[in-house]
XYZ file of N, CA and C in Angstrom:
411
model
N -1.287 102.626 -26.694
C -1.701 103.208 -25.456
C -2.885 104.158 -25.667
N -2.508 104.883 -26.921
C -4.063 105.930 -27.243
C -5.023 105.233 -27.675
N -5.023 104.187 -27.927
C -5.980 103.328 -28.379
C -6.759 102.600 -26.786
N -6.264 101.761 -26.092
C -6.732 101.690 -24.354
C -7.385 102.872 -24.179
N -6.697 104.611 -24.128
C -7.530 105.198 -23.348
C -8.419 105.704 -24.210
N -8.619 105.494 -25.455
C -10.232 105.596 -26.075
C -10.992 104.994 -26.046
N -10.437 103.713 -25.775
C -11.234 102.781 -25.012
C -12.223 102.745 -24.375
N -11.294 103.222 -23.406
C -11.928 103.358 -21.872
C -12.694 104.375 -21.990
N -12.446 105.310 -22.328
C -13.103 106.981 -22.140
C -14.769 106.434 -22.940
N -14.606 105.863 -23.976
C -16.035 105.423 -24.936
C -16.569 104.211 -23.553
N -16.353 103.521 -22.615
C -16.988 102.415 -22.038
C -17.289 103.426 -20.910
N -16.929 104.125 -20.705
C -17.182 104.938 -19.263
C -18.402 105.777 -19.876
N -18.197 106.410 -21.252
C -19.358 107.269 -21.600
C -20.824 106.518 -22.020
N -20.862 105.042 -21.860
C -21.457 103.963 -22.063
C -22.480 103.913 -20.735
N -21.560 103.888 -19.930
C -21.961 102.944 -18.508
C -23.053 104.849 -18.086
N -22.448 105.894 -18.205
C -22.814 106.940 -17.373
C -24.565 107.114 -17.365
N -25.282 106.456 -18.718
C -27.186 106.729 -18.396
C -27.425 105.443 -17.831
N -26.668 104.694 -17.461
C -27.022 103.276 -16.442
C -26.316 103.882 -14.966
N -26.007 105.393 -14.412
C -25.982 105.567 -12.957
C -27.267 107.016 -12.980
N -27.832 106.880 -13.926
C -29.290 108.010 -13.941
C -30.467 106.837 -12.817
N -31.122 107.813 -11.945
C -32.191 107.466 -11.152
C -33.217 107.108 -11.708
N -34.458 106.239 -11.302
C -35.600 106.019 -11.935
C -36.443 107.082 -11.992
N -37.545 106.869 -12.932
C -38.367 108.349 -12.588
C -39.510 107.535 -12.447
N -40.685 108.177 -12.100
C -41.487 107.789 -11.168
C -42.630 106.873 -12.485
N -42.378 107.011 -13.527
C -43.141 106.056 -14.282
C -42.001 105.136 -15.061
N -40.958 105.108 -14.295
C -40.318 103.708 -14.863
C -40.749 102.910 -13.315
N -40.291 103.596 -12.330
C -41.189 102.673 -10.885
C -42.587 101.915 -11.158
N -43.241 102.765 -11.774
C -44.743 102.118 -11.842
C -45.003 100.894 -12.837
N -43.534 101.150 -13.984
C -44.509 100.248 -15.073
C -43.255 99.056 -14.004
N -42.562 99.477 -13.880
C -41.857 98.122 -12.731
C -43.169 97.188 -11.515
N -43.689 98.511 -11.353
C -44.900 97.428 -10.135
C -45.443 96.878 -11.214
N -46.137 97.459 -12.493
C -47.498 97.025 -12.832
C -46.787 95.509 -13.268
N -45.434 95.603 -13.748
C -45.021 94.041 -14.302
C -44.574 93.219 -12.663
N -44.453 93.854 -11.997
C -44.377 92.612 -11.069
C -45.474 92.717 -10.117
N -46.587 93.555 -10.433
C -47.836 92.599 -10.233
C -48.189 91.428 -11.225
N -48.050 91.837 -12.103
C -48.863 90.912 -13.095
C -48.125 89.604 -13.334
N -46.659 89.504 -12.500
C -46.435 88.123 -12.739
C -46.362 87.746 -11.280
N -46.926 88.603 -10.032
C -46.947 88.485 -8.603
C -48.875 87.726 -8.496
N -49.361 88.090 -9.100
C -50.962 87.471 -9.320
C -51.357 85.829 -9.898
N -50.693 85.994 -10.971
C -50.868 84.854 -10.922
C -50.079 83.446 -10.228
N -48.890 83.805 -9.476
C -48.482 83.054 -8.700
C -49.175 82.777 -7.397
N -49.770 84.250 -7.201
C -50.780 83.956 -6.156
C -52.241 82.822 -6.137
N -52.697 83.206 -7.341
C -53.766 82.243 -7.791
C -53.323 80.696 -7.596
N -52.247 80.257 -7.677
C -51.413 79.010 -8.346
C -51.356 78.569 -6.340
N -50.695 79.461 -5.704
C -50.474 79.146 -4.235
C -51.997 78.541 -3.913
N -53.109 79.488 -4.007
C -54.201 79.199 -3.270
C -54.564 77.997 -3.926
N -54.711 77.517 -4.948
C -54.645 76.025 -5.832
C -54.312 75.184 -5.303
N -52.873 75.429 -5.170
C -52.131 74.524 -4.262
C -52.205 73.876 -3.050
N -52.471 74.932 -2.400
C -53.363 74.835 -0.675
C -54.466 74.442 -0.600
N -55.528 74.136 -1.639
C -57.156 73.898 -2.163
C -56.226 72.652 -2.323
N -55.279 71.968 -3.090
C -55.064 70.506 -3.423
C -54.753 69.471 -2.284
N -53.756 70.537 -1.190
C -52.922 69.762 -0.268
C -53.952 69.888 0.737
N -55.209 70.483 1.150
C -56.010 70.518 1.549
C -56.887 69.060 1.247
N -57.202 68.996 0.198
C -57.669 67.751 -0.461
C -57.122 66.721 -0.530
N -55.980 66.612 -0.371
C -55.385 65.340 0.288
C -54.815 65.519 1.601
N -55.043 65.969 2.221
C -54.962 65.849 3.832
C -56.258 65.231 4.120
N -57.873 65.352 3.495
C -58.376 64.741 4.123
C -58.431 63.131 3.500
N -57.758 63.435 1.884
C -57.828 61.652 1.750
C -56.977 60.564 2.363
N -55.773 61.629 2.897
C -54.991 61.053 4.242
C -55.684 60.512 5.080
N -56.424 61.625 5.879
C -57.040 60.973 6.628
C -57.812 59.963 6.625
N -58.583 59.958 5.467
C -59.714 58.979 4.909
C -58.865 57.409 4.990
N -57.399 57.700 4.530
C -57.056 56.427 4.227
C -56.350 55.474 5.843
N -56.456 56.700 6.274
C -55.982 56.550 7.814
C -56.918 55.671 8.664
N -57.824 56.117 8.538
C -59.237 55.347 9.134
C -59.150 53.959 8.429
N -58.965 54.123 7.298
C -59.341 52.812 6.736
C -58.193 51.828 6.944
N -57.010 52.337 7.201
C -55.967 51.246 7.786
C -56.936 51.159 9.308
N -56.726 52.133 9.672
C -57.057 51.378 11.453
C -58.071 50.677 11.492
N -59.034 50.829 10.350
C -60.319 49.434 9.961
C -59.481 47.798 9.845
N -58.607 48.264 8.871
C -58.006 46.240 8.229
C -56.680 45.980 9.135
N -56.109 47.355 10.921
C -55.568 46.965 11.500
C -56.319 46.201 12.413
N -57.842 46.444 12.952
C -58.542 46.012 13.212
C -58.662 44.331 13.157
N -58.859 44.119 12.060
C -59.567 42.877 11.159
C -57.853 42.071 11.570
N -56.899 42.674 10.765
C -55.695 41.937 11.128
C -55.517 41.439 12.756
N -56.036 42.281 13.551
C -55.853 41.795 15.208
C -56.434 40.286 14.954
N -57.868 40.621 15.177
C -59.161 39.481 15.047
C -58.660 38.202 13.770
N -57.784 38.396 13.186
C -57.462 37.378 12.417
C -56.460 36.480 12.985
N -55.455 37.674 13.474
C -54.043 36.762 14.106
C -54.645 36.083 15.480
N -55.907 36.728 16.112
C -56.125 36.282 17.214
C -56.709 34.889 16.552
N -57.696 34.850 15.821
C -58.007 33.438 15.176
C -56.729 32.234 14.624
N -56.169 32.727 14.481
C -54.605 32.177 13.837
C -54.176 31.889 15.359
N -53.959 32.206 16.207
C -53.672 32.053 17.346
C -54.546 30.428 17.794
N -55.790 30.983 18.003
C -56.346 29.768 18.708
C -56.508 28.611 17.371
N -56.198 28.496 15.935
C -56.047 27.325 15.372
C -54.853 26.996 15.562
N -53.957 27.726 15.975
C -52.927 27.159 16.433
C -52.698 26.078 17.611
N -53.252 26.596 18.838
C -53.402 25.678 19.571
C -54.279 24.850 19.444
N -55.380 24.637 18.830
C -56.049 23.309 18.266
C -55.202 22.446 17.907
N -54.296 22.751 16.929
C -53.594 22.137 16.318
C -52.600 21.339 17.082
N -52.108 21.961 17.791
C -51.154 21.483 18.544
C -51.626 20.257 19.160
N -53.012 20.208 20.205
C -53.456 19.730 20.822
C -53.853 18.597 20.014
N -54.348 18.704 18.824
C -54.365 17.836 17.835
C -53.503 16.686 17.433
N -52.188 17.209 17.584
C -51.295 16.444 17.165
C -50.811 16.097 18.527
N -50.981 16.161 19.799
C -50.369 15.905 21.021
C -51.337 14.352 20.667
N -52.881 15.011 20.732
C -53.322 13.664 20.862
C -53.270 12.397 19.981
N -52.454 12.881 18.399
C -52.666 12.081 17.385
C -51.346 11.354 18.063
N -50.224 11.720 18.644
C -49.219 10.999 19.030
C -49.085 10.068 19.940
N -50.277 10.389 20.961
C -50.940 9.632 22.238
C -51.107 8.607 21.144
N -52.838 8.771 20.631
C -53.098 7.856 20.113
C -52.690 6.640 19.085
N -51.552 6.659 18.998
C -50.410 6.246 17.701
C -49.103 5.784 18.983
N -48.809 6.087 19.706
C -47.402 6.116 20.541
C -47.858 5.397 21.638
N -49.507 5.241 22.470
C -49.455 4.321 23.454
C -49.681 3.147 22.428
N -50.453 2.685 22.003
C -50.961 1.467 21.257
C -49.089 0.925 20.617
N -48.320 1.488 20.302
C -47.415 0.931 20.138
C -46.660 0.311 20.898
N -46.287 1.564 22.352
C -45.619 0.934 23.162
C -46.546 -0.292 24.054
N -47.912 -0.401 23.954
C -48.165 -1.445 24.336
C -48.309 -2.927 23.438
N -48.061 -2.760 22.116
C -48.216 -3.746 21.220
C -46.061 -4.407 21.669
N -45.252 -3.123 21.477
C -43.959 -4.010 21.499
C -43.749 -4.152 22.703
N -44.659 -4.162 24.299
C -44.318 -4.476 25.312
C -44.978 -6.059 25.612
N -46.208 -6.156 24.386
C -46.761 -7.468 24.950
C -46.124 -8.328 23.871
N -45.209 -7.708 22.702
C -44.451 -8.618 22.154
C -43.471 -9.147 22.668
N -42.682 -8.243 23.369
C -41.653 -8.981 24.292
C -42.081 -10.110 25.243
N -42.871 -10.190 25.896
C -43.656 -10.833 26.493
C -43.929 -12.049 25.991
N -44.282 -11.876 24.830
C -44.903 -13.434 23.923
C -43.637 -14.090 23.650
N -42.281 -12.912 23.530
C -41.136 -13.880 22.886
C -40.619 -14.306 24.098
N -40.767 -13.883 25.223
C -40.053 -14.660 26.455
C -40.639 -15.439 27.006
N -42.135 -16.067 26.688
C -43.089 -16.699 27.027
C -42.802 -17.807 25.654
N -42.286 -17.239 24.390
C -42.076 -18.695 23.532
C -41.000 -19.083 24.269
N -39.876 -18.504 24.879
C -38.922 -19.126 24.818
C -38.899 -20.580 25.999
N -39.800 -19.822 26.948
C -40.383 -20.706 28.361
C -40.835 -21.545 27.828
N -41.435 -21.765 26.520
C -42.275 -22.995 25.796
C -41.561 -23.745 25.264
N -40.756 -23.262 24.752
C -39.651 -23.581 23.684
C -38.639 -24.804 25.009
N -38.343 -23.767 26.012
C -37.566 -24.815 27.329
C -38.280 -25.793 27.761
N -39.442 -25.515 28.121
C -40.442 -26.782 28.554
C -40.344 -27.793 27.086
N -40.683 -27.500 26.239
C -40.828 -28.378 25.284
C -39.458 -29.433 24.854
N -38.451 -28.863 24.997
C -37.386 -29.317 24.978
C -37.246 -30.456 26.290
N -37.211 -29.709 27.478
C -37.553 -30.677 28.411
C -38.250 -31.717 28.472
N -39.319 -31.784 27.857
C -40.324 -32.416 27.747
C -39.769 -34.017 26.733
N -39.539 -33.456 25.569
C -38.658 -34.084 24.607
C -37.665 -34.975 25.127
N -36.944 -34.298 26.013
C -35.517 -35.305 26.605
C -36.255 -36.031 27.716
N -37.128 -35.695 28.461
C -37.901 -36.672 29.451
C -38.453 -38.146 28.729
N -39.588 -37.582 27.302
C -39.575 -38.845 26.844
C -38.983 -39.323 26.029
N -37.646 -38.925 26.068
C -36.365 -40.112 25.190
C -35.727 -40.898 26.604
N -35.827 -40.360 27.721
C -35.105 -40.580 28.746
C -36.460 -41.687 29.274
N -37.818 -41.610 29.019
C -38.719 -42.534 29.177
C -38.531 -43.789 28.489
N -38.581 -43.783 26.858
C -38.606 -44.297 26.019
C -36.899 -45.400 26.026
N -35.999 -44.783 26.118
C -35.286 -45.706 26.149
C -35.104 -46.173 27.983
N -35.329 -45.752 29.040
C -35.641 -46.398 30.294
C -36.658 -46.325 30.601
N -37.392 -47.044 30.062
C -38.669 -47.597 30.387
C -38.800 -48.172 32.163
């Protein structure tokens, strides 16, 4: 127990020149060090603001230059646009030209085969007339 309160009595007589006040040149050399590490942070800010300054205008710079190749992109898709409908029109007519000629080639084929077949009947007819000649003369 006498040992605790010698303890204590030596940590208390420890702590007592850490509740002494500053005196007026421990205040000062306190500013002069937190100027001197308050300065050059300052220098470092205005740097900083000189950089972000300098790229705000290459922002901008680059800003312009999109709304230049958004530009160009309009005028392109608009070109893309009208080869488009060329195209289309292109192929409307390549289908004309390919799709009537057909349907008129297998409409005059039908035609020829129902016109053989009329030949084909006459001829047959024809055939039994002169067997029907030939043996009743």
């Amino acid at each position: 127990m006498k040992s605790v309160l010698f303890l204590s009595i030596f940590l208390c007589m420890m702590t007592v020149p850490a509740l002494g006040e500053l005196l007026p040149e421990d205040l000062d050399k306190i500013r002069l060090i937190v100027k001197e590490e308050v300065d050059p942070i300052k220098a470092e800010i205005t740097e900083i603001k000189q950089d972000i300054a300098t790229l705000n205008g290459r922002v901008d710079g680059i800003g312009g230059r999109i709304d230049g190749i958004s530009g160009r992109i309009d005028g392109i898709s608009e070109r893309i646009e009208g080869i488009e409908k060329i195209i289309t029109w292109l192929m409307v007519l390549i289908v004309v030209a390919v799709g009537v000629p057909q349907v008129i080639v297998a409409w005059r084929s039908r035609k020829d085969r129902e016109q053989d077949k009329k030949i084909e009947e006459l001829t047959r007819e024809i055939e039994a007339l002169k067997q029907q000649r030939i043996v009743n003369p």
